[in-house]
Amino acid sequence: MDREMNKKKELLKIAREIEKCALCRKWGTGEPVPGEGNPEAKIVFVGEAPGRQEARTGRPFVGRSGKLLRATILEAGLSDEEVYITSPVKYLPLRGTPSRENILHAKTHLLRQLSVISPEVIVLLGSVACFALLERKVEMTKERGSIVREKDATYFLTYHPAYALRFPAGKQAFRSDFIELARLISGR
Ligand code: URA
């Protein structure tokens, strides 16, 4: 319990830093969206950047993409207890998609969150998450469903739920990737 409380405190501290971060604010607008979930999560989902609904509420993945993400998590038999949901970019980008500069800065907050949580698997939802954490361009149609072990972490690659919403084949692949993901987690 102590360990969980410490992690919770550390994550709160990082959230306060995100709130005060002048650089993040320079590229973004609305409420900060640091992320939410279990501080001891075995799985962390990493998206792209908050959208309008997220910037209004300060919560990650609460819009249309978020509904699909959260429903697919449950459908795969995973629970809220096991997961933490966040993005490399912590504010709604002023110009739609986040710039490279914005991602490279904002990911420093994400890296600290990941080192506190220390999950078994980090799920990279789409190419921005891959760029932030694998530092390379990923063609998701080729690499989705794959596991990458790098820098003492295990990454699982899949589509961003916004892509899955746009393309029926993408949605099917997204859902089957989540079933595979659930199998990866220890103790099941
Ligand atoms: N898309 C993201 O990548 N993150 C959110 O929080 C919402 C939509």
GROMACS .gro file of C-alpha atoms and ligand atoms in nm, residues 47-51 54 60-61 87 160, ligand 1:
model
   18
   47GLY     CA    1  -0.221   0.809  -2.722
   48GLU     CA    2  -0.136   1.126  -2.910
   49ALA     CA    3  -0.271   1.447  -2.761
   50PRO     CA    4  -0.589   1.561  -2.586
   51GLY     CA    5  -0.884   1.658  -2.804
   54GLU     CA    6  -1.029   1.615  -2.294
   60PRO     CA    7  -0.775   1.159  -2.110
   61PHE     CA    8  -0.973   0.975  -2.374
   87SER     CA    9  -0.063   1.073  -2.400
  160HIS     CA   10  -0.490   0.488  -3.244
  189URA     N1   11  -0.666   1.116  -2.834
  189URA     C1   12  -0.553   1.102  -2.763
  189URA     O1   13  -0.453   1.060  -2.816
  189URA     N2   14  -0.555   1.131  -2.634
  189URA     C2   15  -0.666   1.171  -2.571
  189URA     O2   16  -0.665   1.193  -2.450
  189URA     C3   17  -0.783   1.184  -2.649
  189URA     C4   18  -0.779   1.158  -2.780
   0.00000   0.00000   0.00000
